[in-house]
GROMACS .gro file of C-alpha atoms in nm:
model
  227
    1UNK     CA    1 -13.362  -5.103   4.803
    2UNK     CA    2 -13.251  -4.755   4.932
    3UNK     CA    3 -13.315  -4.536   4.618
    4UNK     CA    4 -13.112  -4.267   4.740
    5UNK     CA    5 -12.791  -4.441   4.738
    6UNK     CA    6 -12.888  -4.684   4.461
    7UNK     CA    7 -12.924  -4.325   4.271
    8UNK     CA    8 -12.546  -4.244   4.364
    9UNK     CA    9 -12.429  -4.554   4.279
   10UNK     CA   10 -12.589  -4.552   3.949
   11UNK     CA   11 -12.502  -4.203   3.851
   12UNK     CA   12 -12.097  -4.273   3.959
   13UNK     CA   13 -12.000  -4.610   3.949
   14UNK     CA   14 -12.079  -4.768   3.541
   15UNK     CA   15 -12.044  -5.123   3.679
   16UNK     CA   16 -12.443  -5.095   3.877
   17UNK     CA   17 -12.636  -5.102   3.564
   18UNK     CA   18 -12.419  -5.413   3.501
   19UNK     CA   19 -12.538  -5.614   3.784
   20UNK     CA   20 -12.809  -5.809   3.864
   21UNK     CA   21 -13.099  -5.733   4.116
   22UNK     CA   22 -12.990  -5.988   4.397
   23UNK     CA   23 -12.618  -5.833   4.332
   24UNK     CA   24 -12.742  -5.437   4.403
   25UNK     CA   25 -12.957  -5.557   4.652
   26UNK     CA   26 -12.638  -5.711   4.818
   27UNK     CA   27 -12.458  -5.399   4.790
   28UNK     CA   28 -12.663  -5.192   4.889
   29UNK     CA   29 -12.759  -5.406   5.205
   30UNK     CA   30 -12.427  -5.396   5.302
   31UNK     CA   31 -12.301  -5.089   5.181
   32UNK     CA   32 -12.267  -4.782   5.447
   33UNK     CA   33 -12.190  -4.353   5.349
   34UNK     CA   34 -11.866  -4.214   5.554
   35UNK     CA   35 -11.752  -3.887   5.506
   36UNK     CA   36 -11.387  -3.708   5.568
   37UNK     CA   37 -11.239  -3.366   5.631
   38UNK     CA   38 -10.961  -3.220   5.456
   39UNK     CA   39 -10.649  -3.389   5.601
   40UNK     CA   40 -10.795  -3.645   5.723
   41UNK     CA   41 -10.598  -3.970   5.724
   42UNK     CA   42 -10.841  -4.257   5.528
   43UNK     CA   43 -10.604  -4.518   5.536
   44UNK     CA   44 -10.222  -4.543   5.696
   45UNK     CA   45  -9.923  -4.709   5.594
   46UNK     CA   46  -9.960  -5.064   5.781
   47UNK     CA   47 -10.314  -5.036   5.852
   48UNK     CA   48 -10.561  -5.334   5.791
   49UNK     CA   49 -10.789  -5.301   5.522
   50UNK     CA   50 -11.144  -5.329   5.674
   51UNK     CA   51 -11.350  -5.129   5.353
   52UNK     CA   52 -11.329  -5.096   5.025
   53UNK     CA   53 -11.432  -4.692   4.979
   54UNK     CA   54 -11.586  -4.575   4.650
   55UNK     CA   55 -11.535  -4.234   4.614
   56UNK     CA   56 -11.879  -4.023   4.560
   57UNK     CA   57 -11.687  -3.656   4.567
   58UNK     CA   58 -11.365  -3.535   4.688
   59UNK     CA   59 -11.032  -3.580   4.639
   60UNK     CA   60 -10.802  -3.845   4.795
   61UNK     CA   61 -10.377  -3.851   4.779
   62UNK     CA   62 -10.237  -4.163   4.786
   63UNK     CA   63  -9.903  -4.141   4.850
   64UNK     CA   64  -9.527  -4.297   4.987
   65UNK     CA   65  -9.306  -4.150   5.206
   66UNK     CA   66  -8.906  -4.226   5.155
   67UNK     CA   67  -8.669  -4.312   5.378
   68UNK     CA   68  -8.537  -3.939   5.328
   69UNK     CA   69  -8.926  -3.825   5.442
   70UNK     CA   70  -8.984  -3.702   5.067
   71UNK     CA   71  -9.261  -3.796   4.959
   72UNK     CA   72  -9.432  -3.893   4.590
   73UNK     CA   73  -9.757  -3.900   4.510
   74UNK     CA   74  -9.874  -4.251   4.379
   75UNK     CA   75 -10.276  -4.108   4.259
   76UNK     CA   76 -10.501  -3.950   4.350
   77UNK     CA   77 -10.901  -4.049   4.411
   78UNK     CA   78 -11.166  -3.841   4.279
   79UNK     CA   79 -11.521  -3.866   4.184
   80UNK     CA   80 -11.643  -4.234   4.077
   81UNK     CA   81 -11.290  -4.365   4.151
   82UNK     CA   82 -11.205  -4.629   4.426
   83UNK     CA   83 -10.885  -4.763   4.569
   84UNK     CA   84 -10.673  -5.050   4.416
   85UNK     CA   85 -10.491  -5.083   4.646
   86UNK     CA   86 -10.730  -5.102   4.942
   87UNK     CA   87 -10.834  -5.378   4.683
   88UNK     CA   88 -10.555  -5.555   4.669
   89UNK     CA   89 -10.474  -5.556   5.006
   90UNK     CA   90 -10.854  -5.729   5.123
   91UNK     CA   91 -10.826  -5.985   4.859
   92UNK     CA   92 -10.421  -6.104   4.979
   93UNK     CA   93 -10.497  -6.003   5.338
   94UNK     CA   94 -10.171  -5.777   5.304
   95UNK     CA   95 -10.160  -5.415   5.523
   96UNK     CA   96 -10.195  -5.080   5.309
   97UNK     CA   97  -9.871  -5.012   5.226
   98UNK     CA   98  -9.924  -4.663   5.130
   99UNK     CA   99 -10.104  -4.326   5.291
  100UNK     CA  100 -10.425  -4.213   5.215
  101UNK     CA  101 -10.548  -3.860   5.320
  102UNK     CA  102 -10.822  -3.652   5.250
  103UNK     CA  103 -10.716  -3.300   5.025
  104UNK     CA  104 -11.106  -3.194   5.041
  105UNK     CA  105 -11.451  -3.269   5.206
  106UNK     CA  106 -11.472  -3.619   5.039
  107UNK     CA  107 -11.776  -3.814   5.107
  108UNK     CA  108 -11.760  -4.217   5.002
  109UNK     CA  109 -11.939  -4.542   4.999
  110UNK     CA  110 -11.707  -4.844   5.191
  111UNK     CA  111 -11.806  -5.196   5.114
  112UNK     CA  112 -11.709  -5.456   5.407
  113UNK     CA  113 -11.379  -5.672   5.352
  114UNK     CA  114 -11.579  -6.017   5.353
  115UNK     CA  115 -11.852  -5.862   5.123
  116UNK     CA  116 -11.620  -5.805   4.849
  117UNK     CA  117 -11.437  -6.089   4.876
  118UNK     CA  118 -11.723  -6.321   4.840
  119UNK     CA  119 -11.841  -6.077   4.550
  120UNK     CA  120 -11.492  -6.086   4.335
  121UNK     CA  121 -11.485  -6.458   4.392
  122UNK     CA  122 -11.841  -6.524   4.258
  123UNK     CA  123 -11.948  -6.230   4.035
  124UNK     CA  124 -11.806  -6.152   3.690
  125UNK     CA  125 -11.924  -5.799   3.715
  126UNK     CA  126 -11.700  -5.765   4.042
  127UNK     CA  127 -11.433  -5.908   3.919
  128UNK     CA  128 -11.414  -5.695   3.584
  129UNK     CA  129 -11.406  -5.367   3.834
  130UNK     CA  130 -11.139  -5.514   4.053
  131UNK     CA  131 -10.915  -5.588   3.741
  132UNK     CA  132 -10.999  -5.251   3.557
  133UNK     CA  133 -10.929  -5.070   3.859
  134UNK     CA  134 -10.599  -5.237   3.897
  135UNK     CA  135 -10.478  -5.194   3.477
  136UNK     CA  136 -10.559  -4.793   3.497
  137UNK     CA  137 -10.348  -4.783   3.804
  138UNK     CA  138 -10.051  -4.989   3.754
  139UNK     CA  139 -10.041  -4.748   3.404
  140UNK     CA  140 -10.053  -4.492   3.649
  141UNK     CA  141  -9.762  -4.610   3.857
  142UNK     CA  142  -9.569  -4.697   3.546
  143UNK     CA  143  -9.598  -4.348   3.422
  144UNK     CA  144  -9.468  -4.221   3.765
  145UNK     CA  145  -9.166  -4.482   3.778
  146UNK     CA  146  -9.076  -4.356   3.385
  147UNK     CA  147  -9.126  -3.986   3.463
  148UNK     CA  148  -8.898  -4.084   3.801
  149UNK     CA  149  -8.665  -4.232   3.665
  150UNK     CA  150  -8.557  -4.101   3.292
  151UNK     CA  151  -8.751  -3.762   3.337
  152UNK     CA  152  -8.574  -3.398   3.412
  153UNK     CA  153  -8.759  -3.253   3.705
  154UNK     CA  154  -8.743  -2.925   3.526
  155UNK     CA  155  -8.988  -3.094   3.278
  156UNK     CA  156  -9.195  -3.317   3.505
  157UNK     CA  157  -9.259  -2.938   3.702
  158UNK     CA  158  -9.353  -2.762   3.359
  159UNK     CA  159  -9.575  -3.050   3.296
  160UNK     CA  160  -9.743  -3.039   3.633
  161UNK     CA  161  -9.819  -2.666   3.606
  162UNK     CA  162  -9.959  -2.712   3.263
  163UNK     CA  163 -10.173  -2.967   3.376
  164UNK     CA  164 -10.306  -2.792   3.668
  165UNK     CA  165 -10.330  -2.466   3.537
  166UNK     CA  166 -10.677  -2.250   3.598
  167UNK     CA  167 -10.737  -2.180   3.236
  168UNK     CA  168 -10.917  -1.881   3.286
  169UNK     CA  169 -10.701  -1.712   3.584
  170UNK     CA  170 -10.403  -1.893   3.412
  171UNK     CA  171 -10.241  -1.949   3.806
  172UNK     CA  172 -10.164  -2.235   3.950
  173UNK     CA  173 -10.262  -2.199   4.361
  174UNK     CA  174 -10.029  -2.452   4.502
  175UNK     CA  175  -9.700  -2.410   4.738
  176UNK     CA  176  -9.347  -2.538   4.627
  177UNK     CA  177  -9.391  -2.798   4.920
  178UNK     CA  178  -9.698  -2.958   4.790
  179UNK     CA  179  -9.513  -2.975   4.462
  180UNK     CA  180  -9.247  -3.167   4.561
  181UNK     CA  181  -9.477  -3.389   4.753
  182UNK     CA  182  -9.679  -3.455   4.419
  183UNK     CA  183  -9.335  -3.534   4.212
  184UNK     CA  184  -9.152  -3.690   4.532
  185UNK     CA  185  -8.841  -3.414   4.490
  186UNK     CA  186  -8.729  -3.164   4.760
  187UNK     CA  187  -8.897  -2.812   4.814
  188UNK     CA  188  -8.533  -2.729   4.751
  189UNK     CA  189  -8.517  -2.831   4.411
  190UNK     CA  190  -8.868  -2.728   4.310
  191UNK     CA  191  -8.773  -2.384   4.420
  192UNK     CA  192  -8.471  -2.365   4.217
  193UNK     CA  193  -8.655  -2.438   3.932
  194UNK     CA  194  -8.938  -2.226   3.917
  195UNK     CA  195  -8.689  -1.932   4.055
  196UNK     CA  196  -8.512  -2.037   3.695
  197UNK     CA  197  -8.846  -2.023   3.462
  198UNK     CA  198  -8.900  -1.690   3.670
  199UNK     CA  199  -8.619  -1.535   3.538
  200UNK     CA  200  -8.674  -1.628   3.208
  201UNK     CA  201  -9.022  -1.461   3.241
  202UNK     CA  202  -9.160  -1.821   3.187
  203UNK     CA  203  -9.389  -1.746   3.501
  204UNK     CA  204  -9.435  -1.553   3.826
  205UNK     CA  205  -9.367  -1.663   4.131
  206UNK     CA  206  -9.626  -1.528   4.483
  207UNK     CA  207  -9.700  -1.703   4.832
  208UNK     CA  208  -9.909  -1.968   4.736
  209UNK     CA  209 -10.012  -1.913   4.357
  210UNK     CA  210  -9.824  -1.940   4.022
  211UNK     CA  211  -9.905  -1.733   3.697
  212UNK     CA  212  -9.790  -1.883   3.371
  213UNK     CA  213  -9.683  -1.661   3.105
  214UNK     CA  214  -9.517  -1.826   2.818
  215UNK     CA  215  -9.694  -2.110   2.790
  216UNK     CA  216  -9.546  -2.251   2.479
  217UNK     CA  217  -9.207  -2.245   2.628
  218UNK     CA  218  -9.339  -2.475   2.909
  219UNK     CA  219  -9.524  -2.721   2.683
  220UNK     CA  220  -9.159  -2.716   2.478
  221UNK     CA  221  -8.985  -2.794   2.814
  222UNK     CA  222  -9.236  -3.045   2.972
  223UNK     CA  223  -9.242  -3.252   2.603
  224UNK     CA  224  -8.824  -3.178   2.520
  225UNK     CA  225  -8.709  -3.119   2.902
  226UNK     CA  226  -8.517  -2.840   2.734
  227UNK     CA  227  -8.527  -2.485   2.856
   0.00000   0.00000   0.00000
């Protein structure tokens, strides 16, 4: 077996010490390293899922695009993480219905259509990935449809900022475009809002980068939606 990649495997994905030698052997036969640059498409809306990727570093958006051209960000793939939907769509033999683009250097492991298939239909161990992969995202989408749907966007921004905070710098480098593409609103809106917690001296606004101030008041407005 190749040790170097059966070393990456075992070191990001959990489910390899779970499976058997013939069953790492298989995967690791079949398995082939791919890389992408930063805004690089992996995967577009109607395209045919060949591979299965499992992410070995990076960061991947997966995302919708509206009718309006806003668009919402659906997850995102990181480190030991791999695509559900990709997933879904080899096992139905349905087109990715979704787009998939590369926000760093991301470097990945793809597994053939027909490999996995064969795999999830015979293998316990493959089929207890495919199904754990699929529970933490449709939480995920759930979550996005709530915050959507019966959320303020004044909160759902103060809760974005507090999670992506730099903790030491206390900024947030990110433009109000790329925000609204995250929460699926309108760079419009988003600037509206953080023009508003500017004034109250919730935060400072600069080309590119955020600083929080009060951070209290935006934990009260992201868990209230009050301000």
């Amino acid at each position: 077996m190749n040790k170097a990649i059966a070393q990456t495997i075992g070191s990001t994905f959990p489910f390899w010490e779970n499976l058997d030698y013939e069953a790492k052997k298989k995967l690791l036969t079949n398995v082939k390293k791919i890389s992408f640059s930063p805004s690089q498409f992996v995967c577009l809306e109607g395209d045919i899922c060949h591979h299965l990727p499992l992410i070995i570093s990076g960061n991947v958006r997966v995302y919708k695009i509206g009718e309006s051209g806003r668009e919402i960000t659906l997850y995102h793939l990181e480190k030991g993480d791999s695509c559900i939907m990709t997933a879904s769509c080899i096992i139905s033999k349905k087109v990715f219905p979704a787009f998939a683009i590369a926000e760093t250097e991301v470097e990945a492991l793809i597994i053939p259509a027909n490999s996995l298939k064969k795999w999830v239909t015979h293998n316990t161990i493959w089929q207890e990935y495919i199904f754990g992969l699929l529970s933490q995202r449709l939480a995920n989408v759930i979550e996005i449809i709530e915050e959507v749907a019966f959320r303020r966007m004044d909160s759902r921004i103060a809760s974005y900022l507090l999670h992506n905070v730099n903790s030491k710098t206390k900024t947030v480098e990110i433009t109000h475009e790329a925000i609204a593409q995250e929460l699926g609103s309108s760079r419009e809106v988003v600037s509206r809002i953080l023009k508003t917690f500017e004034r109250q001296k919730l935060l400072s606004l600069s080309r590119g980068k955020i600083e929080l101030y009060n951070w209290e008041k935006l934990e009260n407005i992201a868990q209230l939606g009050k301000y």
